[in-house]
Short mmCIF file of C-alpha atoms and ligand atoms in Angstrom, two decimals:
data_model
loop_
_atom_site.label_atom_id
_atom_site.label_comp_id
_atom_site.label_asym_id
_atom_site.label_seq_id
_atom_site.Cartn_x
_atom_site.Cartn_y
_atom_site.Cartn_z
CA UNK A 23 8.99 -7.10 15.96
CA UNK A 24 11.54 -7.49 13.13
CA UNK A 25 12.96 -5.19 11.20
CA UNK A 26 11.06 -5.16 7.63
CA UNK A 27 12.83 -6.00 4.14
CA UNK A 28 12.21 -2.46 3.13
CA UNK A 29 13.62 -0.74 6.28
CA UNK A 30 17.00 -2.85 6.11
CA UNK A 31 17.30 -1.77 2.46
CA UNK A 32 16.63 2.18 2.75
CA UNK A 33 20.28 2.90 3.90
CA UNK A 34 21.75 1.47 0.81
CA UNK A 35 19.08 1.84 -1.77
CA UNK A 36 19.34 5.67 -1.16
CA UNK A 37 22.82 5.88 -2.40
CA UNK A 38 23.09 8.33 -5.25
CA UNK A 39 24.68 5.70 -7.66
CA UNK A 40 21.83 3.06 -7.32
CA UNK A 41 18.68 3.44 -9.16
CA UNK A 42 16.08 2.44 -6.35
CA UNK A 43 13.17 0.51 -7.50
CA UNK A 44 12.71 -0.46 -3.83
CA UNK A 45 10.80 2.15 -1.82
CA UNK A 46 7.29 3.15 -2.53
CA UNK A 47 7.59 6.74 -1.99
CA UNK A 48 5.45 9.36 -3.81
CA UNK A 49 7.03 11.94 -5.97
CA UNK A 50 6.49 15.00 -3.83
CA UNK A 51 8.53 17.29 -5.72
CA UNK A 52 5.58 17.52 -8.27
CA UNK A 53 3.51 19.69 -5.62
CA UNK A 54 3.34 23.17 -6.05
CA UNK A 55 5.83 23.47 -3.29
CA UNK A 56 6.15 27.64 -3.14
CA UNK A 57 2.31 27.77 -3.13
CA UNK A 58 2.19 25.30 -0.11
CA UNK A 59 4.81 27.19 1.67
CA UNK A 60 2.83 30.33 1.53
CA UNK A 61 -0.16 28.51 2.55
CA UNK A 62 1.34 27.00 5.66
CA UNK A 63 2.75 30.63 6.57
CA UNK A 64 -0.55 31.89 5.96
CA UNK A 65 -1.88 29.32 8.30
CA UNK A 66 0.31 29.72 11.03
CA UNK A 67 -0.16 33.80 10.95
CA UNK A 68 -3.90 33.52 10.78
CA UNK A 69 -4.75 30.20 12.95
CA UNK A 70 -1.45 29.47 14.81
CA UNK A 71 -3.36 29.29 18.18
CA UNK A 72 -5.24 26.32 16.69
CA UNK A 73 -2.69 24.67 14.49
CA UNK A 74 -0.22 24.42 17.34
CA UNK A 75 -2.60 23.40 19.91
CA UNK A 76 -3.96 19.99 21.10
CA UNK A 77 -7.32 18.85 19.48
CA UNK A 78 -9.69 16.02 19.73
CA UNK A 79 -8.55 12.39 19.46
CA UNK A 80 -11.17 11.81 16.49
CA UNK A 81 -9.72 14.63 14.55
CA UNK A 82 -10.40 17.93 13.24
CA UNK A 83 -14.17 18.18 12.46
CA UNK A 84 -13.78 20.40 9.18
CA UNK A 85 -11.15 17.80 7.95
CA UNK A 86 -13.13 14.89 8.61
CA UNK A 87 -16.15 16.64 6.54
CA UNK A 88 -13.60 17.25 3.71
CA UNK A 89 -12.32 13.47 3.97
CA UNK A 90 -15.98 12.44 3.23
CA UNK A 91 -16.08 14.78 0.02
CA UNK A 92 -12.75 13.25 -0.97
CA UNK A 93 -14.02 9.66 -0.57
CA UNK A 94 -17.28 10.57 -2.47
CA UNK A 95 -15.08 10.75 -5.50
CA UNK A 96 -14.66 6.94 -5.35
CA UNK A 97 -18.53 6.47 -4.48
CA UNK A 98 -18.15 6.11 -0.55
CA UNK A 99 -20.82 7.85 1.26
CA UNK A 100 -19.97 8.23 4.78
CA UNK A 101 -20.60 10.82 7.79
CA UNK A 102 -17.80 12.77 9.30
CA UNK A 103 -18.87 11.06 12.72
CA UNK A 104 -17.71 7.74 11.23
CA UNK A 105 -14.42 9.12 10.49
CA UNK A 106 -11.34 8.85 12.94
CA UNK A 107 -8.12 10.69 11.78
CA UNK A 108 -4.82 8.90 12.07
CA UNK A 109 -1.06 9.36 11.58
CA UNK A 110 -1.07 7.86 8.01
CA UNK A 111 -3.20 4.69 7.41
CA UNK A 112 -0.29 2.95 8.93
CA UNK A 113 -1.54 3.92 12.47
CA UNK A 114 -5.00 2.79 11.55
CA UNK A 115 -3.55 -0.55 10.90
CA UNK A 116 -1.90 -0.53 14.22
CA UNK A 117 -4.96 0.60 16.24
CA UNK A 118 -7.48 -1.86 14.31
CA UNK A 119 -4.89 -4.88 15.11
CA UNK A 120 -4.58 -3.55 18.74
CA UNK A 121 -8.16 -3.47 19.04
CA UNK A 122 -9.17 -6.58 17.53
CA UNK A 123 -6.22 -9.30 17.85
CA UNK A 124 -5.31 -11.24 20.69
CA UNK A 125 -1.97 -13.25 20.37
CA UNK A 126 -2.67 -16.43 18.30
CA UNK A 127 -5.75 -15.08 16.42
CA UNK A 128 -5.70 -15.13 12.64
CA UNK A 129 -5.71 -12.41 10.13
CA UNK A 130 -6.53 -13.39 6.77
CA UNK A 131 -4.41 -11.31 4.09
CA UNK A 132 -3.77 -11.55 0.23
CA UNK A 133 -0.88 -13.31 -0.93
CA UNK A 134 1.28 -11.46 -1.20
CA UNK A 135 0.39 -8.57 1.29
CA UNK A 136 1.57 -4.99 2.42
CA UNK A 137 4.69 -5.28 4.43
CA UNK A 138 3.64 -2.40 6.82
CA UNK A 139 0.26 -4.32 7.74
CA UNK A 140 2.42 -7.65 8.01
CA UNK A 141 4.67 -5.84 10.51
CA UNK A 142 1.42 -4.65 12.47
CA UNK A 143 -0.04 -8.13 12.70
CA UNK A 144 2.95 -9.37 13.85
CA UNK A 145 3.49 -6.85 16.53
CA UNK A 146 0.24 -7.97 18.06
CA UNK A 147 1.32 -11.62 17.59
CA UNK A 148 -1.56 -12.28 14.99
CA UNK A 149 -1.24 -15.35 12.71
CA UNK A 150 -1.43 -14.34 9.02
CA UNK A 151 -3.13 -16.73 7.02
CA UNK A 152 -2.68 -15.84 3.25
CA UNK A 153 -5.08 -16.21 0.81
CA UNK A 154 -4.28 -16.70 -3.20
CA UNK A 155 -4.79 -13.73 -5.66
CA UNK A 156 -4.69 -13.99 -9.42
CA UNK A 157 -4.56 -10.91 -11.76
CA UNK A 158 -8.21 -9.90 -10.37
CA UNK A 159 -7.31 -9.86 -6.96
CA UNK A 160 -8.09 -12.29 -4.08
CA UNK A 161 -9.63 -15.69 -5.22
CA UNK A 162 -12.95 -16.19 -3.90
CA UNK A 163 -12.57 -20.07 -3.75
CA UNK A 164 -9.27 -19.69 -2.03
CA UNK A 165 -11.10 -17.39 0.40
CA UNK A 166 -14.00 -19.80 1.18
CA UNK A 167 -11.46 -22.67 1.64
CA UNK A 168 -9.41 -20.80 4.12
CA UNK A 169 -12.28 -19.68 6.24
CA UNK A 170 -13.73 -23.32 6.37
CA UNK A 171 -10.47 -24.66 7.04
CA UNK A 172 -9.85 -22.53 9.92
CA UNK A 173 -13.39 -23.01 11.43
CA UNK A 174 -12.97 -26.45 11.25
CA UNK A 175 -9.78 -26.25 13.18
CA UNK A 176 -11.57 -24.02 15.58
CA UNK A 177 -9.50 -20.91 15.00
CA UNK A 178 -10.57 -17.45 15.68
CA UNK A 179 -10.31 -15.54 12.42
CA UNK A 180 -10.70 -11.66 13.37
CA UNK A 181 -10.76 -9.91 10.05
CA UNK A 182 -9.61 -10.16 6.24
CA UNK A 183 -7.19 -7.34 5.40
CA UNK A 184 -7.18 -6.46 1.71
CA UNK A 185 -5.97 -3.71 -0.66
CA UNK A 186 -8.42 -4.06 -3.52
CA UNK A 187 -7.23 -1.41 -5.68
CA UNK A 188 -3.68 -1.03 -7.25
CA UNK A 189 -2.24 -3.52 -4.91
CA UNK A 190 0.90 -3.07 -3.02
CA UNK A 191 2.90 -5.09 -3.79
CA UNK A 192 1.41 -7.07 -6.44
CA UNK A 193 0.07 -4.31 -8.69
CA UNK A 194 -3.27 -5.98 -9.39
CA UNK A 195 -6.82 -4.62 -8.87
CA UNK A 196 -9.78 -6.85 -7.63
CA UNK A 197 -12.45 -7.00 -10.50
CA UNK A 198 -15.81 -5.25 -9.71
CA UNK A 199 -17.88 -8.55 -9.46
CA UNK A 200 -14.92 -10.27 -6.97
CA UNK A 201 -15.54 -7.13 -4.60
CA UNK A 202 -19.24 -8.18 -4.23
CA UNK A 203 -18.44 -11.81 -3.95
CA UNK A 204 -15.74 -11.26 -1.41
CA UNK A 205 -18.09 -9.01 0.51
CA UNK A 206 -20.78 -11.94 0.22
CA UNK A 207 -18.49 -14.48 1.55
CA UNK A 208 -17.27 -12.32 4.46
CA UNK A 209 -20.83 -11.39 5.53
CA UNK A 210 -21.95 -15.02 5.30
CA UNK A 211 -18.84 -16.01 7.66
CA UNK A 212 -19.62 -12.80 9.95
CA UNK A 213 -15.99 -11.73 9.01
CA UNK A 214 -15.07 -8.22 9.27
CA UNK A 215 -13.17 -6.71 6.29
CA UNK A 216 -10.49 -4.02 6.72
CA UNK A 217 -10.23 -2.34 3.19
CA UNK A 218 -7.07 -0.58 2.83
CA UNK A 219 -7.32 2.18 -0.16
CA UNK A 220 -4.24 4.34 -0.37
CA UNK A 221 -4.07 4.21 -3.99
CA UNK A 222 -7.95 4.40 -5.20
CA UNK A 223 -7.57 7.86 -6.76
CA UNK A 224 -4.39 7.07 -8.61
CA UNK A 225 -5.89 5.04 -11.57
CA UNK A 226 -4.57 5.53 -14.87
CA UNK A 227 -7.56 4.27 -16.83
CA UNK A 228 -11.02 5.55 -16.81
CA UNK A 229 -13.19 5.73 -13.46
CA UNK A 230 -11.89 4.10 -10.32
CA UNK A 231 -13.93 1.08 -9.14
CA UNK A 232 -16.01 1.30 -6.36
CA UNK A 233 -14.42 0.56 -2.98
CA UNK A 234 -15.97 -2.45 -0.68
CA UNK A 235 -16.99 0.38 1.79
CA UNK A 236 -19.19 2.01 -0.84
CA UNK A 237 -21.17 -1.16 -1.16
CA UNK A 238 -21.79 -1.78 2.63
CA UNK A 239 -21.79 0.49 5.66
CA UNK A 240 -21.41 -2.46 8.18
CA UNK A 241 -18.79 -5.12 7.94
CA UNK A 242 -16.02 -3.05 6.46
CA UNK A 243 -13.56 -0.71 8.22
CA UNK A 244 -12.07 1.42 5.50
CA UNK A 245 -8.79 3.02 5.54
CA UNK A 246 -7.76 5.95 3.55
CA UNK A 247 -4.52 8.29 3.31
CA UNK A 248 -3.21 11.71 1.97
CA UNK A 249 0.23 10.34 1.73
CA UNK A 250 -0.20 9.42 -1.99
CA UNK A 251 -2.57 12.29 -2.93
CA UNK A 252 -1.14 15.21 -0.91
CA UNK A 253 2.07 14.29 0.64
CA UNK A 254 3.41 11.40 2.72
CA UNK A 255 5.35 13.31 5.25
CA UNK A 256 2.23 15.21 6.69
CA UNK A 257 1.41 11.79 8.00
CA UNK A 258 -2.37 12.17 7.75
CA UNK A 259 -4.66 9.20 7.16
CA UNK A 260 -8.09 8.15 8.31
CA UNK A 261 -10.42 5.38 8.99
CA UNK A 262 -14.05 4.99 8.62
CA UNK A 263 -15.81 2.56 10.94
CA UNK A 264 -19.11 1.49 12.33
CA UNK A 265 -19.91 3.43 15.52
CA UNK A 266 -18.86 0.90 18.08
CA UNK A 267 -15.47 0.26 16.43
CA UNK A 268 -15.07 3.99 15.78
CA UNK A 269 -15.63 4.43 19.49
CA UNK A 270 -12.67 1.72 20.27
CA UNK A 271 -10.43 3.46 17.59
CA UNK A 272 -10.80 6.92 19.12
CA UNK A 273 -9.97 5.48 22.73
CA UNK A 274 -6.90 3.55 21.19
CA UNK A 275 -5.82 6.71 19.38
CA UNK A 276 -6.20 8.81 22.66
CA UNK A 277 -4.04 6.17 24.67
CA UNK A 278 -1.36 6.13 21.83
CA UNK A 279 -0.96 10.00 20.97
CA UNK A 280 -3.53 11.83 22.86
CA UNK A 281 -4.37 13.44 19.70
CA UNK A 282 -3.12 13.58 16.12
CA UNK A 283 -0.85 16.44 15.16
CA UNK A 284 -3.07 19.73 14.83
CA UNK A 285 -0.44 21.27 12.47
CA UNK A 286 -0.78 18.40 9.94
CA UNK A 287 -4.43 18.25 9.95
CA UNK A 288 -4.88 21.99 9.45
CA UNK A 289 -2.45 22.09 6.73
CA UNK A 290 -4.29 19.35 4.75
CA UNK A 291 -7.62 21.30 5.75
CA UNK A 292 -6.06 24.32 4.22
CA UNK A 293 -4.77 22.55 1.30
CA UNK A 294 -8.07 21.04 0.32
CA UNK A 295 -9.68 24.28 0.77
CA UNK A 296 -7.53 26.71 -0.92
CA UNK A 297 -5.54 24.50 -3.46
CA UNK A 298 -6.50 22.84 -6.81
CA UNK A 299 -6.10 19.38 -5.11
CA UNK A 300 -8.04 17.56 -7.91
CA UNK A 301 -6.05 19.10 -10.60
CA UNK A 302 -2.84 18.17 -8.59
CA UNK A 303 -4.22 14.43 -8.41
CA UNK A 304 -4.73 14.73 -12.12
CA UNK A 305 -1.23 15.40 -12.28
CA UNK A 306 0.12 12.76 -10.26
CA UNK A 307 -1.91 10.45 -12.23
CA UNK A 308 -0.33 11.58 -15.49
CA UNK A 309 3.06 11.45 -13.81
CA UNK A 310 2.74 7.94 -12.43
CA UNK A 311 1.29 6.64 -15.83
CA UNK A 312 4.18 7.76 -17.73
CA UNK A 313 6.49 5.98 -15.20
CA UNK A 314 4.54 2.83 -15.25
CA UNK A 315 4.84 2.84 -19.04
CA UNK A 316 8.68 3.38 -18.82
CA UNK A 317 8.72 0.41 -16.48
CA UNK A 318 6.56 -1.83 -18.62
CA UNK A 319 8.33 -0.94 -21.76
CA UNK A 320 11.79 -1.33 -20.24
CA UNK A 321 10.71 -4.86 -18.58
CA UNK A 322 9.35 -6.10 -22.23
CA UNK A 323 12.54 -4.87 -23.90
CA UNK A 324 14.90 -6.39 -21.34
CA UNK A 325 13.91 -9.19 -19.27
CA UNK A 326 14.98 -12.70 -20.14
CA UNK A 327 12.68 -15.43 -20.87
CA UNK A 328 11.21 -16.80 -17.82
CA UNK A 329 10.26 -13.57 -16.21
CA UNK A 330 6.66 -12.36 -15.89
CA UNK A 331 5.13 -9.38 -14.39
CA UNK A 332 2.05 -7.51 -13.62
CA UNK A 333 0.66 -4.62 -15.55
CA UNK A 334 -0.76 -2.28 -12.83
CA UNK A 335 -3.87 0.12 -13.98
CA UNK A 336 -2.61 2.53 -11.17
CA UNK A 337 -0.62 3.06 -7.96
CA UNK A 338 3.21 2.51 -7.80
CA UNK A 339 3.98 -1.16 -7.94
CA UNK A 340 4.88 -4.03 -10.45
CA UNK A 341 5.28 -7.40 -9.22
CA UNK A 342 7.99 -9.20 -11.04
CA UNK A 343 8.18 -13.12 -11.32
CA UNK A 344 11.86 -14.39 -11.68
CA UNK A 345 12.84 -17.31 -13.80
CA UNK A 346 12.35 -20.68 -11.79
CA UNK A 347 15.20 -21.31 -9.18
CA UNK A 348 16.41 -17.65 -8.93
CA UNK A 349 15.93 -16.22 -5.54
CA UNK A 350 15.34 -12.49 -5.21
CA UNK A 351 16.65 -12.01 -1.64
CA UNK A 352 19.91 -14.06 -2.61
CA UNK A 353 20.43 -12.12 -5.63
CA UNK A 354 19.75 -8.80 -3.88
CA UNK A 355 23.41 -7.97 -3.05
CA UNK A 356 24.58 -8.87 -6.59
CA UNK A 357 21.93 -6.29 -7.74
CA UNK A 358 23.06 -3.73 -5.33
CA UNK A 359 26.74 -4.23 -6.76
CA UNK A 360 25.14 -3.57 -10.13
CA UNK A 361 23.71 -0.40 -8.81
CA UNK A 362 19.88 -1.34 -8.86
CA UNK A 363 17.68 -2.03 -5.68
CA UNK A 364 14.28 -3.91 -5.25
CA UNK A 365 12.40 -5.51 -2.46
CA UNK A 366 12.41 -9.26 -2.40
CA UNK A 367 9.00 -10.90 -2.38
CA UNK A 368 9.94 -12.38 0.91
CA UNK A 369 9.02 -9.26 2.61
CA UNK A 370 5.28 -9.56 1.70
CA UNK A 371 4.64 -12.98 3.02
CA UNK A 372 4.44 -13.57 6.83
CA UNK A 373 6.06 -17.06 6.35
CA UNK A 374 9.03 -15.62 4.39
CA UNK A 375 7.86 -17.26 1.06
CA UNK A 376 7.97 -15.36 -1.98
CA UNK A 377 11.54 -15.68 -3.03
CA UNK A 378 10.74 -16.06 -6.40
CA UNK A 379 9.36 -12.59 -6.92
CA UNK A 380 10.40 -8.83 -6.45
CA UNK A 381 8.64 -5.64 -5.94
CA UNK A 382 9.44 -2.81 -8.45
CA UNK A 383 8.42 0.78 -7.66
CA UNK A 384 8.19 3.22 -10.41
CA UNK A 385 6.60 6.21 -8.40
CA UNK A 386 10.09 7.97 -7.49
CA UNK A 387 12.64 7.53 -10.29
CA UNK A 388 12.35 9.65 -13.53
CA UNK A 389 11.46 7.42 -16.51
CA UNK A 390 14.98 7.55 -17.72
CA UNK A 391 16.14 6.10 -14.38
CA UNK A 392 13.49 3.38 -14.50
CA UNK A 393 14.84 2.04 -17.84
CA UNK A 394 18.19 2.06 -16.70
CA UNK A 395 17.18 0.51 -13.59
CA UNK A 396 15.60 -2.23 -15.33
CA UNK A 397 18.18 -2.81 -17.78
CA UNK A 398 20.76 -3.54 -14.80
CA UNK A 399 18.32 -5.60 -12.93
CA UNK A 400 17.95 -7.72 -16.32
CA UNK A 401 21.64 -7.99 -16.52
CA UNK A 402 21.86 -9.36 -13.12
CA UNK A 403 19.12 -11.79 -13.71
CA UNK A 404 20.71 -12.94 -16.88
CA UNK A 405 24.25 -13.52 -14.94
CA UNK A 406 22.38 -15.44 -12.52
CA UNK A 407 20.66 -17.71 -15.06
CA UNK A 408 24.38 -18.28 -16.72
CA UNK A 409 25.60 -18.99 -13.35
CA UNK A 410 22.98 -21.53 -12.46
CA UNK A 411 23.58 -22.94 -15.83
CA UNK A 412 27.17 -23.44 -15.14
CA UNK A 413 26.68 -24.85 -11.67
CA UNK A 414 23.84 -26.88 -12.92
CA UNK A 415 26.25 -28.64 -15.72
CA UNK A 416 29.05 -28.97 -13.00
CA UNK A 417 26.78 -30.79 -10.53
CA UNK A 418 25.32 -32.87 -13.26
CA UNK A 419 28.81 -33.92 -14.46
CA UNK A 420 29.85 -34.71 -10.66
CA UNK A 421 26.59 -36.86 -10.49
CA UNK A 422 27.70 -38.52 -13.74
CA UNK A 423 31.21 -39.17 -12.39
C1 PLP B 510 -1.25 -0.64 1.11
C2 PLP B 510 -0.59 0.50 2.04
N1 PLP B 510 -1.42 0.63 3.26
C3 PLP B 510 -0.69 1.61 4.17
C4 PLP B 510 0.25 2.33 3.79
C5 PLP B 510 0.67 3.23 4.88
O1 PLP B 510 0.46 4.50 4.28
P1 PLP B 510 0.52 5.88 5.37
O2 PLP B 510 0.63 5.48 6.59
O3 PLP B 510 1.65 6.88 4.71
O4 PLP B 510 -0.96 6.51 4.98
C6 PLP B 510 1.02 2.13 2.65
C7 PLP B 510 2.09 2.84 2.18
O5 PLP B 510 2.95 2.65 1.34
C8 PLP B 510 0.46 1.22 1.66
O6 PLP B 510 0.90 0.96 0.44
#
């Protein structure tokens, strides 16, 4: 296990003078905090003996029913028996990897991939093989090629890990036709899909695309989370899995934590039962859309030639491509000195590649701060380019002489 790029950054990036485009924290201040506080008070007064007690490892039954309702907004039909409540979807990632992966097994994952998933895979000594993406998500031909190559080499591939909607960190969404194709490819290869969908309800344009799990019951383990639609600090997520995997998940959860915090589960249950949660998700969508727009406008206005970036249709992240030869990891200390933080692309590849990219998050800073942060970053990149130019001409001159 090694510290993630993001963890190492948190201490510096949270200094008040720095505009942090680094962490992907939700803007929880937009919640009706007074109403939530009163709700929690009532919960403890009326049902404290349950909220402060152990519960079952699969999770509260009423909450699992509510989770099925939440998933139905994206077209998923699931039974509460298939749902296992977890401590955020991060724990579901950990448990799934623990169940399936032996040291040296292969996990296929998009290039780039969510850093927390890579951390879980590394902790169980999986070998991650990245599969290329474009602006429409994972490239089917690249997936087939990876599967064939690994089969020919006699490698055991345990699952494909994918974030089809509003990808972290790439900011792209898998096209509807690709979703079906990816499912067909995996089905043909007998490969399990682990679909991670914490941002699905945070789309800015039209109806959400149907998750992979909405197309098939078997062959997909689906991970959901309330971290981005309610509050990350509650640490309530879930997995939906076919019965055999569900049973293992419950056993693994039991050995890890006995049961998940009853207090957090009943808080979410109460929130979903008594608060206008769908309106709140709409409010989050509007808020993040305005911040996404601020970031895209700022990038278009400030970035030097040679940069490129994705245009996320939802979620929290823009994936920035730097001009050729600029190393995001090496540049970071200069960016911090210029009072702006981001996550170097290297955090999102198991092999440490990705230095030509940076992940920028717009979820937490206000639009004005986003504009300022991007302006500072553009200045830093411009200075790097000037330096490269100067060094390049010195080196060329030395070479001549
Ligand atoms: C793609 C993805 N998966 C999983 C998680 C973990 O979320 P949580 O454990 O808060 O549910 C995150 C958090 O940022 C994420 O972006």
